[in-house]
Coordinates of C-alpha atoms (C1' of nucleotides) in Angstrom, one line a residue:
Chain A
I151 CA 46.6 44.3 5.1
D152 CA 46.9 46.3 2.0
G153 CA 44.1 44.2 0.4
L154 CA 41.8 44.7 3.3
C155 CA 42.5 48.4 3.3
K156 CA 41.8 48.7 -0.4
L157 CA 38.4 47.0 0.2
G158 CA 37.7 49.6 2.9
R159 CA 37.8 47.0 5.6
V160 CA 40.3 48.8 7.8
E161 CA 39.1 47.4 11.1
E162 CA 40.0 43.9 9.9
A163 CA 43.3 45.2 8.7
E164 CA 44.0 46.6 12.1
L165 CA 43.1 43.3 13.7
L166 CA 45.3 41.4 11.4
L167 CA 48.2 43.6 12.3
E168 CA 47.7 42.7 15.9
Q169 CA 47.3 39.0 15.1
M170 CA 50.6 38.8 13.2
Q171 CA 52.4 40.0 16.3
Q172 CA 50.9 37.3 18.4
R173 CA 52.3 34.9 15.8
Q174 CA 55.7 36.3 16.3
C175 CA 55.7 37.9 13.0
F176 CA 56.6 41.6 13.5
P177 CA 55.4 44.4 11.4
N178 CA 57.9 46.8 9.9
L179 CA 57.6 50.4 8.8
V180 CA 56.0 49.4 5.5
T181 CA 53.4 47.3 7.3
Y182 CA 52.5 50.2 9.5
S183 CA 52.5 52.7 6.6
T184 CA 50.2 50.4 4.6
L185 CA 47.7 50.5 7.5
L186 CA 48.2 54.2 7.9
N187 CA 47.3 54.8 4.3
G188 CA 44.2 52.7 4.7
L189 CA 43.2 54.7 7.8
C190 CA 43.7 57.9 5.9
A191 CA 41.9 56.7 2.8
T192 CA 38.8 55.9 4.9
G193 CA 38.9 59.3 6.7
N194 CA 40.1 57.9 10.0
V195 CA 42.6 60.7 10.5
A196 CA 42.5 60.7 14.3
R197 CA 43.4 57.0 14.4
A198 CA 46.0 57.5 11.7
W199 CA 47.7 60.2 13.7
F200 CA 47.6 58.0 16.8
L201 CA 49.1 55.2 14.8
L202 CA 51.9 57.4 13.6
K203 CA 52.7 58.5 17.2
E204 CA 52.6 54.8 18.2
I205 CA 55.1 53.9 15.5
V206 CA 57.5 56.6 16.8
Q207 CA 57.1 55.3 20.4
L208 CA 57.9 51.8 19.2
G209 CA 61.2 53.2 18.2
Y210 CA 60.7 53.4 14.4
K211 CA 61.7 56.5 12.5
P212 CA 59.0 57.0 9.9
E213 CA 60.0 58.6 6.7
A214 CA 58.3 61.4 4.8
V215 CA 56.1 58.9 2.8
S216 CA 54.3 58.0 6.0
F217 CA 53.8 61.6 7.1
N218 CA 52.7 62.6 3.6
M219 CA 49.8 60.2 3.6
L220 CA 48.3 61.9 6.6
L221 CA 49.4 65.3 5.5
N222 CA 47.6 64.9 2.2
K223 CA 44.4 63.6 3.8
L224 CA 44.3 66.5 6.4
C225 CA 44.8 69.0 3.6
K226 CA 42.1 67.4 1.5
M227 CA 39.7 67.6 4.5
N228 CA 40.6 71.3 4.7
R229 CA 42.1 70.9 8.2
I230 CA 45.0 73.2 7.5
N231 CA 45.8 73.9 11.1
H232 CA 46.2 70.2 11.8
A233 CA 48.3 69.9 8.7
V234 CA 50.6 72.6 9.9
E235 CA 50.9 70.9 13.3
L236 CA 51.8 67.6 11.6
V237 CA 54.6 69.3 9.6
K238 CA 55.9 70.6 12.9
D239 CA 55.7 67.1 14.4
M240 CA 57.4 65.7 11.4
I241 CA 60.4 68.1 11.7
E242 CA 60.6 67.6 15.5
Q243 CA 61.0 63.9 14.8
G244 CA 63.9 64.5 12.5
C245 CA 62.1 63.9 9.3
S246 CA 62.4 66.7 6.8
P247 CA 59.4 67.3 4.5
D248 CA 60.3 66.1 1.0
Q249 CA 59.3 67.1 -2.5
V250 CA 55.9 65.4 -2.1
S251 CA 55.2 67.1 1.1
H252 CA 55.8 70.4 -0.6
N253 CA 53.6 69.5 -3.5
I254 CA 50.8 68.6 -1.1
L255 CA 51.1 72.0 0.7
V256 CA 51.2 73.9 -2.5
D257 CA 48.1 72.2 -3.7
A258 CA 46.4 72.9 -0.3
L259 CA 47.3 76.6 -0.6
C260 CA 45.9 76.7 -4.2
K261 CA 42.7 75.0 -3.2
S262 CA 42.1 77.3 -0.3
Q263 CA 41.9 80.3 -2.7
E264 CA 45.4 81.3 -1.7
V265 CA 46.8 81.0 -5.2
E266 CA 48.9 84.1 -4.6
N267 CA 50.4 82.6 -1.5
A268 CA 51.0 79.4 -3.2
S269 CA 52.8 81.1 -6.0
G270 CA 54.9 83.1 -3.5
Y271 CA 55.7 79.9 -1.6
L272 CA 56.9 78.3 -4.7
Q273 CA 59.2 81.2 -5.6
L274 CA 60.7 80.9 -2.1
G275 CA 61.8 77.6 -3.5
G276 CA 64.1 76.6 -0.7
V277 CA 65.3 73.1 -1.1
F278 CA 63.0 72.1 -3.8
P279 CA 62.5 73.8 -7.2
P280 CA 58.8 73.8 -8.2
S281 CA 57.8 70.4 -9.6
V282 CA 55.3 69.6 -12.4
E283 CA 52.8 68.7 -9.7
A284 CA 53.1 72.1 -8.1
Y285 CA 52.8 73.8 -11.5
T286 CA 49.8 71.7 -12.3
S287 CA 48.1 72.7 -9.0
L288 CA 48.8 76.3 -9.7
I289 CA 47.4 76.2 -13.3
H290 CA 44.3 74.4 -12.1
S291 CA 43.6 76.9 -9.4
L292 CA 44.4 80.0 -11.5
C293 CA 41.8 78.8 -14.0
K294 CA 39.3 78.2 -11.3
A295 CA 39.9 81.7 -10.0
G296 CA 39.1 82.9 -13.5
D297 CA 42.6 83.9 -14.4
Y298 CA 43.3 81.6 -17.3
N299 CA 45.6 84.0 -19.0
E300 CA 47.9 83.8 -16.0
A301 CA 47.6 80.0 -16.2
L302 CA 48.5 80.0 -19.9
A303 CA 51.5 82.3 -19.1
L304 CA 52.7 79.8 -16.5
L305 CA 52.3 76.9 -18.9
D306 CA 54.5 78.8 -21.3
F307 CA 57.0 79.8 -18.6
M308 CA 57.6 76.3 -17.0
P309 CA 60.0 74.9 -19.5
S310 CA 62.4 77.9 -18.9
T311 CA 62.8 76.6 -15.4
G312 CA 63.7 73.2 -16.6
C313 CA 60.4 71.7 -15.7
L314 CA 58.4 70.4 -18.6
P315 CA 54.6 70.1 -18.5
N316 CA 53.2 66.6 -18.8
T317 CA 49.9 65.3 -19.9
I318 CA 48.3 66.1 -16.6
T319 CA 49.4 69.7 -16.7
Y320 CA 48.0 70.1 -20.2
N321 CA 44.8 68.4 -19.0
A322 CA 44.4 71.0 -16.2
M323 CA 44.9 73.8 -18.6
I324 CA 42.5 72.4 -21.2
D325 CA 39.8 71.7 -18.6
G326 CA 40.3 75.2 -17.1
L327 CA 39.7 76.8 -20.5
C328 CA 36.7 74.6 -21.2
K329 CA 35.2 75.6 -17.9
A330 CA 35.8 79.3 -18.6
A331 CA 33.8 78.8 -21.8
E332 CA 36.9 79.1 -23.9
V333 CA 36.7 75.9 -25.8
D334 CA 38.4 77.2 -28.9
K335 CA 41.4 78.2 -26.8
A336 CA 41.3 74.8 -25.2
H337 CA 41.4 73.2 -28.5
T338 CA 44.4 75.2 -29.5
V339 CA 46.2 74.1 -26.4
F340 CA 45.2 70.5 -27.3
Q341 CA 46.7 70.9 -30.7
G342 CA 49.9 72.4 -29.3
M343 CA 50.1 69.6 -26.8
V344 CA 50.0 67.0 -29.6
K345 CA 52.5 68.9 -31.7
S346 CA 54.9 69.0 -28.8
G347 CA 54.7 65.2 -28.6
F348 CA 52.5 64.7 -25.6
T349 CA 49.9 62.0 -25.7
P350 CA 46.4 63.1 -24.8
D351 CA 44.7 60.6 -22.5
R352 CA 41.1 59.8 -21.7
I353 CA 40.9 62.8 -19.4
T354 CA 42.1 65.2 -22.1
Y355 CA 39.3 64.1 -24.4
N356 CA 36.7 64.0 -21.6
S357 CA 37.4 67.6 -20.8
L358 CA 37.2 68.7 -24.4
I359 CA 34.0 66.7 -25.1
D360 CA 32.4 68.2 -22.0
G361 CA 33.6 71.7 -23.0
F362 CA 32.2 71.5 -26.5
G363 CA 29.0 70.0 -25.2
K364 CA 28.5 72.9 -22.8
A365 CA 29.2 75.3 -25.6
G366 CA 26.3 73.7 -27.5
R367 CA 28.7 72.3 -30.1
V368 CA 27.9 68.6 -29.9
K369 CA 29.0 67.9 -33.4
E370 CA 32.5 68.8 -32.5
A371 CA 32.2 66.8 -29.3
E372 CA 31.2 63.8 -31.3
E373 CA 34.1 64.3 -33.6
L374 CA 36.4 64.3 -30.6
L375 CA 34.9 61.1 -29.4
R376 CA 35.8 59.5 -32.8
L377 CA 39.3 60.9 -32.6
M378 CA 39.6 59.5 -29.2
Q379 CA 38.6 56.1 -30.4
S380 CA 40.9 56.2 -33.4
N381 CA 43.7 56.9 -31.0
G382 CA 42.9 53.7 -29.2
L383 CA 41.2 55.2 -26.2
K384 CA 37.9 53.7 -25.1
P385 CA 35.3 56.2 -24.1
C386 CA 34.1 55.7 -20.5
T387 CA 31.0 56.5 -18.5
I388 CA 32.2 60.1 -18.0
T389 CA 32.7 60.6 -21.8
Y390 CA 29.2 59.5 -22.6
T391 CA 27.7 61.4 -19.7
S392 CA 29.3 64.6 -21.0
L393 CA 28.0 63.9 -24.5
I394 CA 24.5 63.2 -23.2
S395 CA 24.6 66.3 -21.1
G396 CA 25.6 68.3 -24.2
L397 CA 22.7 66.8 -26.2
C398 CA 20.3 67.6 -23.5
L399 CA 21.5 71.2 -23.4
I400 CA 20.5 71.7 -27.1
R401 CA 17.3 69.7 -26.4
H402 CA 18.2 66.7 -28.5
V403 CA 16.8 64.4 -25.9
D404 CA 15.9 61.6 -28.2
K405 CA 19.4 61.3 -29.4
A406 CA 20.5 61.6 -25.7
V407 CA 18.3 58.5 -24.9
R408 CA 19.8 56.7 -27.9
T409 CA 23.3 57.5 -26.7
L410 CA 22.5 56.0 -23.3
R411 CA 21.4 52.7 -25.0
R412 CA 24.4 52.9 -27.3
M413 CA 26.9 53.2 -24.5
S414 CA 25.3 50.2 -22.7
S415 CA 25.7 48.0 -25.8
A416 CA 29.3 49.3 -26.2
G417 CA 30.0 47.7 -22.8
C418 CA 30.1 50.9 -20.9
S419 CA 27.4 51.1 -18.2
P420 CA 25.7 54.3 -17.3
D421 CA 25.9 55.3 -13.6
G422 CA 23.7 57.4 -11.4
I423 CA 25.1 60.6 -12.8
T424 CA 24.4 59.5 -16.4
Y425 CA 20.8 58.8 -15.6
T426 CA 20.4 62.0 -13.6
V427 CA 21.7 64.1 -16.5
L428 CA 19.3 62.4 -18.9
I429 CA 16.3 62.6 -16.5
D430 CA 17.0 66.3 -16.1
G431 CA 17.1 66.8 -19.8
L432 CA 13.8 64.9 -20.3
V433 CA 12.1 66.7 -17.5
K434 CA 13.2 70.1 -18.8
T435 CA 11.6 69.3 -22.2
G436 CA 8.4 68.0 -20.5
R437 CA 9.0 64.4 -21.3
F438 CA 7.8 63.1 -18.0
R439 CA 6.9 59.6 -19.1
S440 CA 10.4 58.9 -20.4
A441 CA 11.9 60.4 -17.4
E442 CA 9.8 58.2 -15.1
K443 CA 10.8 55.2 -17.1
L444 CA 14.5 55.9 -16.5
F445 CA 13.8 56.8 -12.9
M446 CA 12.3 53.3 -12.4
E447 CA 15.3 51.8 -14.2
M448 CA 17.6 53.6 -11.8
K449 CA 15.8 52.2 -8.8
M450 CA 16.0 48.7 -10.2
K451 CA 19.7 49.1 -10.6
S452 CA 20.2 50.7 -7.2
K453 CA 22.6 48.1 -6.1
R454 CA 24.8 48.7 -9.2
G455 CA 25.6 52.3 -8.4
C456 CA 22.6 53.8 -10.0
A457 CA 20.5 54.7 -7.0
P458 CA 18.6 58.0 -7.4
S459 CA 20.4 60.8 -5.6
V460 CA 19.3 64.2 -4.2
F461 CA 20.3 65.5 -7.7
T462 CA 17.8 63.1 -9.4
Y463 CA 15.0 63.9 -7.0
S464 CA 15.6 67.7 -7.2
S465 CA 15.5 67.6 -11.0
L466 CA 12.2 65.8 -10.9
V467 CA 10.7 68.0 -8.2
K468 CA 11.6 71.1 -10.2
G469 CA 10.0 69.6 -13.3
Y470 CA 6.8 68.6 -11.6
L471 CA 6.5 72.0 -9.8
R472 CA 6.8 73.7 -13.2
A473 CA 4.3 71.4 -14.7
G474 CA 1.8 72.1 -11.9
K475 CA 1.8 68.6 -10.5
P476 CA 2.1 69.2 -6.8
D477 CA 0.8 65.7 -5.9
R478 CA 3.8 64.1 -7.6
V479 CA 6.1 66.5 -5.8
L480 CA 4.8 65.5 -2.5
E481 CA 5.2 61.8 -3.4
L482 CA 8.8 62.4 -4.4
L483 CA 9.5 64.3 -1.2
D484 CA 8.0 61.5 0.8
E485 CA 10.1 58.9 -1.1
M486 CA 13.3 60.9 -0.5
L487 CA 12.8 60.6 3.3
K488 CA 11.9 56.9 3.0
R489 CA 15.0 56.2 0.9
D490 CA 17.2 58.0 3.3
C491 CA 18.0 60.7 0.8
P492 CA 16.8 63.8 2.5
P493 CA 16.3 67.1 0.7
N494 CA 19.3 69.4 0.7
I495 CA 19.6 73.1 0.2
V496 CA 19.1 73.0 -3.5
T497 CA 15.9 70.9 -3.1
Y498 CA 14.6 73.5 -0.6
N499 CA 15.5 76.4 -3.0
I500 CA 13.6 74.7 -5.8
L501 CA 10.6 74.4 -3.5
I502 CA 10.8 78.0 -2.3
H503 CA 11.0 79.1 -5.9
G504 CA 8.1 76.9 -6.9
L505 CA 5.9 78.3 -4.1
V506 CA 6.8 81.9 -5.0
Q507 CA 5.8 81.2 -8.6
E508 CA 2.5 79.9 -7.4
K509 CA 2.0 83.1 -5.4
Q510 CA 2.1 81.0 -2.2
V511 CA 4.4 83.4 -0.4
D512 CA 3.3 82.5 3.1
R513 CA 4.2 78.9 2.6
A514 CA 7.5 79.9 1.1
V515 CA 8.2 82.0 4.2
W516 CA 7.3 79.0 6.4
L517 CA 9.6 76.8 4.3
L518 CA 12.6 79.1 4.8
Q519 CA 12.2 78.7 8.6
E520 CA 11.5 75.0 8.2
M521 CA 14.7 74.3 6.3
E522 CA 16.7 76.0 9.0
K523 CA 15.0 73.8 11.6
Q524 CA 16.0 70.8 9.5
G525 CA 19.6 71.8 9.8
C526 CA 19.8 73.3 6.3
S527 CA 20.8 77.0 6.5
P528 CA 19.4 79.1 3.7
N529 CA 21.9 80.7 1.3
I530 CA 21.8 83.7 -1.0
I531 CA 19.6 81.8 -3.5
S532 CA 17.0 80.9 -0.9
Y533 CA 16.8 84.5 0.4
S534 CA 16.8 86.0 -3.1
S535 CA 13.9 83.8 -4.3
L536 CA 11.9 84.6 -1.2
I537 CA 12.7 88.4 -1.3
Y538 CA 11.6 88.4 -4.9
G539 CA 8.3 86.7 -4.0
L540 CA 7.7 89.2 -1.2
C541 CA 8.4 92.1 -3.4
C542 CA 6.0 90.8 -6.1
A543 CA 3.4 90.6 -3.4
L544 CA 4.2 94.2 -2.3
R545 CA 5.2 93.0 1.1
L546 CA 8.1 95.3 1.2
E547 CA 8.6 95.6 4.9
E548 CA 9.0 91.9 5.2
A549 CA 11.3 91.8 2.2
Y550 CA 13.5 94.5 3.7
E551 CA 13.6 92.7 7.0
L552 CA 14.6 89.5 5.2
L553 CA 17.3 91.3 3.3
Q554 CA 18.8 92.6 6.5
N555 CA 18.7 89.2 7.9
M556 CA 20.4 87.8 4.9
L557 CA 23.2 90.3 5.1
K558 CA 23.6 89.5 8.8
V559 CA 23.9 85.8 8.5
S560 CA 25.4 85.2 5.1
A561 CA 29.1 84.7 4.9
R562 CA 29.2 85.6 1.3
P563 CA 28.4 89.1 -0.1
P564 CA 25.0 89.4 -1.8
S565 CA 25.0 88.9 -5.5
P566 CA 23.7 91.4 -8.0
V567 CA 20.9 89.0 -8.7
T568 CA 19.4 89.7 -5.3
F569 CA 19.1 93.3 -6.0
T570 CA 17.8 92.9 -9.5
A571 CA 15.2 90.6 -8.0
I572 CA 14.2 93.2 -5.5
A573 CA 14.0 95.9 -8.2
E574 CA 12.0 93.6 -10.5
G575 CA 9.7 92.4 -7.8
M576 CA 8.9 96.0 -6.8
Chain O
rA400 C1' 56.2 47.6 -1.3
rC401 C1' 53.4 52.5 0.6
rU402 C1' 52.2 59.1 -0.3
rC403 C1' 51.2 64.4 -4.2
rA404 C1' 48.6 67.5 -9.4
rU405 C1' 43.9 66.9 -14.2
rA406 C1' 37.6 64.9 -16.4
rG407 C1' 30.8 64.1 -15.9
rA408 C1' 24.8 65.8 -12.7
rA409 C1' 20.1 69.4 -9.8
rC410 C1' 18.5 75.7 -7.5
rA411 C1' 17.2 82.4 -7.8
rA412 C1' 16.5 88.1 -11.0
rC413 C1' 17.0 90.4 -15.7
rC414 C1' 18.2 90.0 -20.9
rA415 C1' 17.7 87.0 -25.3
rC416 C1' 14.9 83.2 -27.6

RNA sequence: ACUCAUAGAACAACCAC
């Protein structure tokens, strides 16, 4: 049953569970939990919940582990109300949430931009003192919210509560700093981590390599790659993809292509993301022939996880729009539909921007309506691009109307970019 | 035996180049 679940073949696993009973071999709690986990992993939460209730009706008393599987999945799917309901269920059935349940809830609070609440919840403490996992969730989210100083303070503070950080905690901190464009601080934390006797893993290095790449400091990224290898860690697809991305950013696309070939011969195959990063870099430097070559290569390796994605198509569409090759753009759009890879909001935004650049504002106006019809609601970027176009064309009434419309329908507040665009356009 | 935290890709204005 576990094997089938891990292969994603949950229906067969369910069937097998029934068959074993017919053969007088009765499942126990572990059997059920195994299936439950499979159902959760494949997103069948409704069936998972049903199974959980069934287990109870059969007279079993599931432990926290079983509830936690579903709890985690519900939280990850952002179905917080259901998660809360499950916790109530759990308590009603005489099963107290354990440390793992708490960790899952803290993480959910963190990820729903309720870091403050998560922190408060932790301090409430109750039965469980904050665990490493909880601290790691907090550090990760604080960084994401832009408050890396607070995260650093927390990392410092943890040991005083008797809870030492581990490699994962450090990884969260290092990655958070890298994403905040503070690679030097990240590197300092990295050194501190090593000094304190923690062993960096593949993820630690991947974060740093990506961070240095994004800062345009590829030399240092490459040094880290060597350091990683000398510490017995094998660079993986993500490592090389970050490196390639960094090379593309500083426009060293030839070296980026060579890196792609090098990784293949090092026994590490590029995936769809690797190709997309490289294609994007090539297109941005006008190297369409090389980009097309790789694009072909992707299609040939479609069955090996390299199929072109919306990301790939969007990169190409943007490139060809800029290069003034509308025919190729149309071909690509057509291909997207044929390959069951329909344009998404970013693709539409690229097209609107392209039309505005070409002074084809009427068609851009039409496209904004069209995307809505295709079930793709415009966002701030779509509106801002079009408003800019309308302002440039001195169609101020329409621009104003659109702005009102945007303010009405948009969940998020307008960005300063919108207003700069209006001012510039006018 | 089963559950929790960390890593890679595409889009708008200006500025700078």
